[in-house]
mmCIF file of C-alpha atoms in Angstrom:
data_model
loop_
_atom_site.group_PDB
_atom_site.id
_atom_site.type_symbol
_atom_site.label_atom_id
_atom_site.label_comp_id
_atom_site.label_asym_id
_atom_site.label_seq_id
_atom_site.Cartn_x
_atom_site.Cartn_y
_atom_site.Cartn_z
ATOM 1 C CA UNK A 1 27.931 2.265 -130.058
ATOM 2 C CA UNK A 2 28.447 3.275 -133.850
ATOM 3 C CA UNK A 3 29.443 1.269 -136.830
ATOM 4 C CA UNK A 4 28.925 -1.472 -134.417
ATOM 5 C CA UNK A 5 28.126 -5.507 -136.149
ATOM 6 C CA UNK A 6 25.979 -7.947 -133.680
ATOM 7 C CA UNK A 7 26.420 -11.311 -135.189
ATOM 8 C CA UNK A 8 24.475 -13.349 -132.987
ATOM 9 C CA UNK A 9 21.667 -12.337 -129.973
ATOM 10 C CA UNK A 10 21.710 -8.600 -128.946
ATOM 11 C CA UNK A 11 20.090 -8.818 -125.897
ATOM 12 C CA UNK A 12 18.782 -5.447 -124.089
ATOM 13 C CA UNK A 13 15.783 -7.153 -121.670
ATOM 14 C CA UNK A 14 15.195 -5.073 -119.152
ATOM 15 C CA UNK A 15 18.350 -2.905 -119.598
ATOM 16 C CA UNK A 16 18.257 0.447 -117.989
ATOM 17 C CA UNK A 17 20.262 3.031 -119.380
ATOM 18 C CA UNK A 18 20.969 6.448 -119.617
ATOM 19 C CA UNK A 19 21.315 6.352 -123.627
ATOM 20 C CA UNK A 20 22.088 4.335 -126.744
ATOM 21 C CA UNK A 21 23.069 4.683 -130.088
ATOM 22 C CA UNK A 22 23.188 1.855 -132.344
ATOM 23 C CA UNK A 23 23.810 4.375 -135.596
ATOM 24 C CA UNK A 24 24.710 2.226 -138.600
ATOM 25 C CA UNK A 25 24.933 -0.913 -136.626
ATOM 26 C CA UNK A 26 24.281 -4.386 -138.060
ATOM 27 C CA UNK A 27 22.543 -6.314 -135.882
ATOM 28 C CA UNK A 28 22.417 -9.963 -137.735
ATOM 29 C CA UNK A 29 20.439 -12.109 -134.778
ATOM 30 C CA UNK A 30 17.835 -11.302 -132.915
ATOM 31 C CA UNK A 31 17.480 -7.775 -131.115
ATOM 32 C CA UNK A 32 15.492 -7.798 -127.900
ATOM 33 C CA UNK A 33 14.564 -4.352 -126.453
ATOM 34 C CA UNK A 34 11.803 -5.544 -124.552
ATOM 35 C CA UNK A 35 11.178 -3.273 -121.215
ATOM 36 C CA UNK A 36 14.422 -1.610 -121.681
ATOM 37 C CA UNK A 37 14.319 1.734 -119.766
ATOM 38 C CA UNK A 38 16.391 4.790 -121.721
ATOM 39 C CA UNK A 39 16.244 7.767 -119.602
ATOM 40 C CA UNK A 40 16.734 10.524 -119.471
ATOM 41 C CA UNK A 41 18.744 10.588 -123.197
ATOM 42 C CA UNK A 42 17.782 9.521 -126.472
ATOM 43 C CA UNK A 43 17.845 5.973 -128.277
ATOM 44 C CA UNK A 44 19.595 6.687 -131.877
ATOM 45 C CA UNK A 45 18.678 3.700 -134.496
ATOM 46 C CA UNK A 46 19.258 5.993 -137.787
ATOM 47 C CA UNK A 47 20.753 4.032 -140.936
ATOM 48 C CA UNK A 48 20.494 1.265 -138.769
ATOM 49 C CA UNK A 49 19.985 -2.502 -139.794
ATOM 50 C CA UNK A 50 18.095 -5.247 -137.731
ATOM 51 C CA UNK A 51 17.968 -8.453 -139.660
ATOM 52 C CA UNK A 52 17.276 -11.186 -137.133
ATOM 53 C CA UNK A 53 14.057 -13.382 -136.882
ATOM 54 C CA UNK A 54 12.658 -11.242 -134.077
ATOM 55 C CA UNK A 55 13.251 -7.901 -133.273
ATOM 56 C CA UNK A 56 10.964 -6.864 -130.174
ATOM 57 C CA UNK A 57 10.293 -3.958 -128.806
ATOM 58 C CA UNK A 58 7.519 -4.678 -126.398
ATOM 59 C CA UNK A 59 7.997 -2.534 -123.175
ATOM 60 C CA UNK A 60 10.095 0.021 -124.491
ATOM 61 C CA UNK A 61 10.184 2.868 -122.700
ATOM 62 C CA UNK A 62 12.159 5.992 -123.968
ATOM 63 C CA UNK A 63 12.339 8.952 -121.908
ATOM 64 C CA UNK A 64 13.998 11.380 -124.998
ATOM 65 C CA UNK A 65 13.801 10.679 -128.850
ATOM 66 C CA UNK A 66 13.339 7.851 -130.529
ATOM 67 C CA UNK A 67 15.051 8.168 -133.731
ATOM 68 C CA UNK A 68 14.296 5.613 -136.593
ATOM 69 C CA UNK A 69 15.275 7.381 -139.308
ATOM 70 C CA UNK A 70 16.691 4.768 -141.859
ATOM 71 C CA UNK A 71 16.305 2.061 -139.713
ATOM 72 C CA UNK A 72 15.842 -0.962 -141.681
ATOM 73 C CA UNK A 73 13.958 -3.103 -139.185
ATOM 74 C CA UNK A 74 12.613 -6.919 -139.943
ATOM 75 C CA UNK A 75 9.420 -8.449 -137.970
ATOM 76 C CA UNK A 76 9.432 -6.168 -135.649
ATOM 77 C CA UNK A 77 7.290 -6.577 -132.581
ATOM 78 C CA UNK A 78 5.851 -3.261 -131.190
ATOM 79 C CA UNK A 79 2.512 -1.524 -128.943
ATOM 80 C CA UNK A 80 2.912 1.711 -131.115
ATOM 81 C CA UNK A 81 1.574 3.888 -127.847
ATOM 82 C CA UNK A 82 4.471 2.760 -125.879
ATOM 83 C CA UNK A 83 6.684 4.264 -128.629
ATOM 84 C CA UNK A 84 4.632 7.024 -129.534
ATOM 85 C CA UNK A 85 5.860 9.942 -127.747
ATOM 86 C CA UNK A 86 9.681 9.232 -128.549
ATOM 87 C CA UNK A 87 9.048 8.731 -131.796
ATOM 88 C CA UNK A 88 6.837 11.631 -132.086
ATOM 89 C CA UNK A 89 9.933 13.803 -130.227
ATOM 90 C CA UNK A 90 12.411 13.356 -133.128
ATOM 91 C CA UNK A 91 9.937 14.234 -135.631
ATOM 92 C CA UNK A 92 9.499 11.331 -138.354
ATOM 93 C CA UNK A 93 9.493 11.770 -141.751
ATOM 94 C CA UNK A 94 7.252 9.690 -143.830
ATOM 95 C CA UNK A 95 10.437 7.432 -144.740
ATOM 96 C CA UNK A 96 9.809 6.301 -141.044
ATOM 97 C CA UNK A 97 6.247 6.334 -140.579
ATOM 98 C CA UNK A 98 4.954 4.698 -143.699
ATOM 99 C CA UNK A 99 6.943 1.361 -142.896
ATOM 100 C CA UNK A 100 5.520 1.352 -139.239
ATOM 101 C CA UNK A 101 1.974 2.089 -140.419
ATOM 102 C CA UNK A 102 2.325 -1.617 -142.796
ATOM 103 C CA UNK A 103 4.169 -3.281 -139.792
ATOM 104 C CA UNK A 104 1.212 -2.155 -137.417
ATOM 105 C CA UNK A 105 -1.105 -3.426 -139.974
ATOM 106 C CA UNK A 106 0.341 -6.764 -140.527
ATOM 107 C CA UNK A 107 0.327 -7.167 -136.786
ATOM 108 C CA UNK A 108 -3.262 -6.600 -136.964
ATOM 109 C CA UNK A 109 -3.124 -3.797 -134.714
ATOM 110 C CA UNK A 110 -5.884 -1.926 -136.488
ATOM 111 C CA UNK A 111 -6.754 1.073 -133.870
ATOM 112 C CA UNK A 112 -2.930 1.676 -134.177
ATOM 113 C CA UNK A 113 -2.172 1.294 -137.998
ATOM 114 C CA UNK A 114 -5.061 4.171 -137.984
ATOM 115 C CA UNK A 115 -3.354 6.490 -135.725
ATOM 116 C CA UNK A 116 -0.102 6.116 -137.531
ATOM 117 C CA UNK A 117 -1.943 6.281 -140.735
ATOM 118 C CA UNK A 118 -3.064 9.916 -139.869
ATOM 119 C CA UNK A 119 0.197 11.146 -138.555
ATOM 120 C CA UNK A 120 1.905 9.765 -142.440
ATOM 121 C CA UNK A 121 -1.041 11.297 -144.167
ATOM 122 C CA UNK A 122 -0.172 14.879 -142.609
ATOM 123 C CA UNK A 123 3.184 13.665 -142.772
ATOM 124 C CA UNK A 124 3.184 13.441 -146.486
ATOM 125 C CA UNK A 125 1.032 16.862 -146.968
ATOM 126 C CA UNK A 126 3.671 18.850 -144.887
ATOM 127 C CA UNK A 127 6.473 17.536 -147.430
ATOM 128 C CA UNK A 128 4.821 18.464 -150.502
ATOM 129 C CA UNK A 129 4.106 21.701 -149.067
ATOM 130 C CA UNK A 130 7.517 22.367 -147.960
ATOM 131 C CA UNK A 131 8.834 21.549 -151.714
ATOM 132 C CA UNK A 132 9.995 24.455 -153.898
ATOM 133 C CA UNK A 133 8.168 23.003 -156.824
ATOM 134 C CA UNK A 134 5.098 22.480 -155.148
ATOM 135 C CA UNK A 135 2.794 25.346 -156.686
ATOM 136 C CA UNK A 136 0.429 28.067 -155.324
ATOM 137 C CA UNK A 137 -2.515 25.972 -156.657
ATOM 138 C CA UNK A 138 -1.338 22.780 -155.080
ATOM 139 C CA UNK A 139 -0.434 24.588 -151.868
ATOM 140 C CA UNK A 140 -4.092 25.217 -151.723
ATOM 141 C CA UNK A 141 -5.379 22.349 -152.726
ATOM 142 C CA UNK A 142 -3.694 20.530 -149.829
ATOM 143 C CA UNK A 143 -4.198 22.909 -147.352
ATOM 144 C CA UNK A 144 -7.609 22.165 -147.982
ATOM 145 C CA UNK A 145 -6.992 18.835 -147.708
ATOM 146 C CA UNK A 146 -5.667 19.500 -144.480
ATOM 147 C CA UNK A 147 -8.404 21.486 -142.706
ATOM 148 C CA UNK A 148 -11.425 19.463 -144.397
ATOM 149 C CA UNK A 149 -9.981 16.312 -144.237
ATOM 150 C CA UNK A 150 -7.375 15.933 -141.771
ATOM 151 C CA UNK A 151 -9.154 18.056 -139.497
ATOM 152 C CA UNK A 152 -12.818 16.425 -139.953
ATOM 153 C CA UNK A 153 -11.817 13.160 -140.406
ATOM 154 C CA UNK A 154 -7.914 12.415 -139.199
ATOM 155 C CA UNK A 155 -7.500 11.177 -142.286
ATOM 156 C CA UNK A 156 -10.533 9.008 -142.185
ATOM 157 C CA UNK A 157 -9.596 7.597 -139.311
ATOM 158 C CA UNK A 158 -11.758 9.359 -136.758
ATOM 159 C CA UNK A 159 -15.152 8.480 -136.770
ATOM 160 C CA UNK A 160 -15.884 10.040 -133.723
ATOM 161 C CA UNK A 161 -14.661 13.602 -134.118
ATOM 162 C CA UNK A 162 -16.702 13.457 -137.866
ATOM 163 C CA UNK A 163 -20.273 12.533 -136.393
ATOM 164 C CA UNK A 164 -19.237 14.928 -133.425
ATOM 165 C CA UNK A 165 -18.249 17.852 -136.233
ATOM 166 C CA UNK A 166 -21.318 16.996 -137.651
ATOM 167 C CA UNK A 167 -23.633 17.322 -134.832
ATOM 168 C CA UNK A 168 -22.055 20.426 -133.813
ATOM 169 C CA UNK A 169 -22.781 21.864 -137.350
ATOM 170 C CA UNK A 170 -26.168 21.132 -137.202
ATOM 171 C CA UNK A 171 -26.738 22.996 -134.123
ATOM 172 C CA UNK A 172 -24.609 25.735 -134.906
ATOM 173 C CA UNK A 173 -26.656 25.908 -138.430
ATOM 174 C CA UNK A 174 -30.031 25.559 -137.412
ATOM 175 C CA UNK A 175 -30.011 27.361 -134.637
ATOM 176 C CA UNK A 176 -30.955 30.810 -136.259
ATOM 177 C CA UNK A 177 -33.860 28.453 -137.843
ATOM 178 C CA UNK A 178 -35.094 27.911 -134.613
ATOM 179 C CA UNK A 179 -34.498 31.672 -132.707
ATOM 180 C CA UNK A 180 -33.528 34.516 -135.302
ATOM 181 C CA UNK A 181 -35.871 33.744 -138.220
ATOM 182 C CA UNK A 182 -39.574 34.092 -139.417
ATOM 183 C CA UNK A 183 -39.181 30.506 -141.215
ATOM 184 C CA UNK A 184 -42.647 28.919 -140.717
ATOM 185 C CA UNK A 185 -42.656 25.265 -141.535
ATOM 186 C CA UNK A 186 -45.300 22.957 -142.725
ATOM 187 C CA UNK A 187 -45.720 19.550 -143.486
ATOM 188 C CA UNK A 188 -46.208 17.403 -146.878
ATOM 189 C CA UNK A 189 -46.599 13.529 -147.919
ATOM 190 C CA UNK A 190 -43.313 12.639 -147.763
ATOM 191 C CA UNK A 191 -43.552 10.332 -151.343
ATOM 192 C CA UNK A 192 -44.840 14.109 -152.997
ATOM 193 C CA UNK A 193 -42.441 16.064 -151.113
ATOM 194 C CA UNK A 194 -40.404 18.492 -152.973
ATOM 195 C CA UNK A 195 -36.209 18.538 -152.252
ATOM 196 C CA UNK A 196 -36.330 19.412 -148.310
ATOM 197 C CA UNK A 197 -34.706 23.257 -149.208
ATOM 198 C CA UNK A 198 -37.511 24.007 -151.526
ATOM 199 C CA UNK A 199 -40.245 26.570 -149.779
ATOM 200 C CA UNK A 200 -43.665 25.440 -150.874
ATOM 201 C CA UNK A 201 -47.037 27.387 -150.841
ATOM 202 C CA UNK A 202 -49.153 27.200 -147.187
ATOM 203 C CA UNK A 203 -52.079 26.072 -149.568
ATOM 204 C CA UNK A 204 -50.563 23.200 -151.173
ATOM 205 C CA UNK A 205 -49.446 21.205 -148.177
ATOM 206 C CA UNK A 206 -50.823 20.358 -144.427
ATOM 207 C CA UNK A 207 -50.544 23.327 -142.318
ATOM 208 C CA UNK A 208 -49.455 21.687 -139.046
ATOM 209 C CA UNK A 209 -51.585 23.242 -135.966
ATOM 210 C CA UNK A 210 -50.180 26.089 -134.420
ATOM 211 C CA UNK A 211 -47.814 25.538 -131.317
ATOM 212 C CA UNK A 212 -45.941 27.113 -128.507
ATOM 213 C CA UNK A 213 -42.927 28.850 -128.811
ATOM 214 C CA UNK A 214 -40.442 25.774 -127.940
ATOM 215 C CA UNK A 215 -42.503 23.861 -130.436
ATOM 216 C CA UNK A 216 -42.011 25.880 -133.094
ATOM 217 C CA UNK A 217 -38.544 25.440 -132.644
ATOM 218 C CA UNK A 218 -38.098 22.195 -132.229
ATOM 219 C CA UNK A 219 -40.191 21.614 -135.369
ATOM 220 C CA UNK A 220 -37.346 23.879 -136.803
ATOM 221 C CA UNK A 221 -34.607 21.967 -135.252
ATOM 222 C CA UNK A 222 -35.789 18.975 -136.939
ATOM 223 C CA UNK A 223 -36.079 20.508 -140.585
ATOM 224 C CA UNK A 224 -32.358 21.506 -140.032
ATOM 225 C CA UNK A 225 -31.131 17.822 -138.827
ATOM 226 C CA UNK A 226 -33.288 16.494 -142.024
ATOM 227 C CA UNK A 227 -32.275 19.297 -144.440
ATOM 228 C CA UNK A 228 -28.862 18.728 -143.512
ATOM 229 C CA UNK A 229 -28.634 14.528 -143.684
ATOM 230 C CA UNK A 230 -31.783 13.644 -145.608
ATOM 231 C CA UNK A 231 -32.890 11.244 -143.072
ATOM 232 C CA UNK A 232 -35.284 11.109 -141.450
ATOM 233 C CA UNK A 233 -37.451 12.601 -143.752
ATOM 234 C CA UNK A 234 -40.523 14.072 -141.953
ATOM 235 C CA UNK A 235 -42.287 15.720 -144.740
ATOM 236 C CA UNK A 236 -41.493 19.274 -143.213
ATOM 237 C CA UNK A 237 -40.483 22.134 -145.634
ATOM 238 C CA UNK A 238 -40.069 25.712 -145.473
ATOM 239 C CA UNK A 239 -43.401 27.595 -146.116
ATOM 240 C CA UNK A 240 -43.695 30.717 -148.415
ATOM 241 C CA UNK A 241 -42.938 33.776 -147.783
ATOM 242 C CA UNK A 242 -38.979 32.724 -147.961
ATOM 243 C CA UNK A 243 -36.494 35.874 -148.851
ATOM 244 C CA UNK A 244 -33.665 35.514 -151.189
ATOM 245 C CA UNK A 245 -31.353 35.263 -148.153
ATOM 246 C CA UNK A 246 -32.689 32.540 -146.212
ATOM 247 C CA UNK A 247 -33.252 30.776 -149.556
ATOM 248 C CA UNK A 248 -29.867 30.615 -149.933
ATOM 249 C CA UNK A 249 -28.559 29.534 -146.491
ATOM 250 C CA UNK A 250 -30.829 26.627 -146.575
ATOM 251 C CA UNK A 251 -29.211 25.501 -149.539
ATOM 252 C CA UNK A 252 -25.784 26.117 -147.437
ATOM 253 C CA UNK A 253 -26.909 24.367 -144.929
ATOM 254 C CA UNK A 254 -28.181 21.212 -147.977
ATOM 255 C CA UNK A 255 -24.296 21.446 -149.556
ATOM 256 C CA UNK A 256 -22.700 21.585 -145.670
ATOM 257 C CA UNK A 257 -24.935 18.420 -144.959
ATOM 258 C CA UNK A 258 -23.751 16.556 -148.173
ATOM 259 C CA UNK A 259 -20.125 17.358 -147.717
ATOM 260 C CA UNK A 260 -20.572 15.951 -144.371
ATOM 261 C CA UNK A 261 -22.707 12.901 -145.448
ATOM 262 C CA UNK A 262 -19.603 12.029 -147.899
ATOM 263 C CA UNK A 263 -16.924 12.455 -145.156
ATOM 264 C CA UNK A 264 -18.388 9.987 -142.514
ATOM 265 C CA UNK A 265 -18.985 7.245 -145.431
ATOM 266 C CA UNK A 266 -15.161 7.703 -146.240
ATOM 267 C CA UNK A 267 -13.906 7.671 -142.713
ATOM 268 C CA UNK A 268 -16.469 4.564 -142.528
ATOM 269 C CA UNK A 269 -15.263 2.878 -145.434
ATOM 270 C CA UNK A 270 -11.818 3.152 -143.852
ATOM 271 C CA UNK A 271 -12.443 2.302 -140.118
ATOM 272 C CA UNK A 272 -15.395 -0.254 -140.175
ATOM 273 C CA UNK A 273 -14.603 -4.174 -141.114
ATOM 274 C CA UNK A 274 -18.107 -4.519 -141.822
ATOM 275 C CA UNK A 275 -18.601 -1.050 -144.209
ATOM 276 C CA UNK A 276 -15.688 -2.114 -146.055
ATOM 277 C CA UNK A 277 -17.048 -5.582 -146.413
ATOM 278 C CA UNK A 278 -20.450 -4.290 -147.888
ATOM 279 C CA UNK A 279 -19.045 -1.758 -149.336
ATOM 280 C CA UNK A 280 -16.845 -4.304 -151.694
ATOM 281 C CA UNK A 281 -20.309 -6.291 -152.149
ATOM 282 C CA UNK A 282 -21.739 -3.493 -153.467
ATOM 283 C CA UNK A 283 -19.234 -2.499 -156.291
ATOM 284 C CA UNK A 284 -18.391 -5.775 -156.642
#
């Protein structure tokens, strides 16, 4: 159909067809899509307007694209990962996105209004990069954005890839503390303790007992997880002799912890109920 008006009930239940295009139509009553079957074509809804009290599209399965471009749609009912992939196939702008993002939200459909949230957020970067006026500077600034952010977090909306990141940084960091350095650590009161990348004289501090070779490197292990996220604090530290070089990649391995540190509170202050809730306690 195109250019088509619907004044009263447009009813599609459990229609199965092979496409449908409702360009530019003006569907006035209610529009119920709910476990229509469109395969193996497309389902066109661009410039299209669905006014009616309920517009649901529970069930909807679309084999091709689902094309919302335009598509002025009112209380919409929707899963978003039964529409996902058809959406996803016609490649939506942020014009689409961004409205399905607040409807997800206002359905309460919080796991979902994240996803979506992600996809407008590199969405929106990929616009402003494609932009003539958009200038070397900025271009790398949002890059950036992309990789450290998007990629770390989804947008703060992936908890679990950030602590996993995070892990695997640790590791990956402290490993050559553990196997391809002479770093000897010892350990301090943790109330006197200098700032954990700070080598301190053998003589000033307890010299823990000597221990096997896996010891030692577990010991080392440790001082990396703490060096990296402050807690727990053990009261181990690097022990002098310390070259210039090693100096400075525990301090990398300090600044890689803190940038970490801040992107799991962000993706926490955007995923977690409760963060957000203490979170507003605390600035008030």
């Amino acid at each position: 159909q195109y250019l088509s008006v619907f004044m009263h009930l447009a009813d599609f239940r459990s229609c199965k067809v092979h496409s449908l295009r409702l360009d530019y139509a003006d569907l006035r009553g209610d529009a119920l899509f709910v476990n229509m079957q469109v395969a193996p074509g497309d389902m066109s809804l661009r410039q299209a307007s669905l006014r009616g009290a309920r517009n649901d599209f529970s069930g909807l399965r679309v084999a091709g694209k689902l094309d919302l471009t335009g598509a002025q749609i009112a209380n919409l009912q929707m899963r978003w990962y039964e529409i996902a992939d058809a959406v996803l196939r016609s490649r939506p702008g942020s014009e689409v996105l961004r409205p399905l993002k607040l409807r997800l939200e206002q359905l309460k459909q919080d796991d979902e209004a994240h996803e979506v949230a992600a996809l407008l957020a590199d969405r929106e970067i990929r616009e402003r990069l494609d932009r003539t006026e958009t200038s070397p500077g900025d271009k790398a600034l949002l890059w950036a954005e992309r990789i450290v952010w998007g990629g770390a977090t989804g947008y703060g909306t992936r908890l679990d890839r950030i602590v996993g990141i995070a892990l695997l940084c640790w590791l990956v960091l402290a490993l050559p503390l553990a196997f391809g350095s002479s770093l000897r650590i010892i350990r301090v009161e943790t109330g006197k303790a200098p700032p954990l990348h700070v080598p301190l004289a053998p003589e000033s501090a307890t010299v823990l007992p000597a221990a096997s070779a896996g010891g030692r490197r577990w010991r080392a292990l440790a001082y990396g997880f703490a060096l990296m996220f402050t807690l727990p604090d053990l009261g181990l530290r690097p022990a002098e002799p310390v070259s210039p070089a090693l100096r400075g990649y525990l301090l990398f391995m300090r600044g890689a912890g803190l940038l970490l540190i801040a992107l799991m509170v962000l993706t926490l202050a955007t995923v977690s109920p409760i963060f957000q809730a203490v979170l507003g306690k605390i600035t008030g």
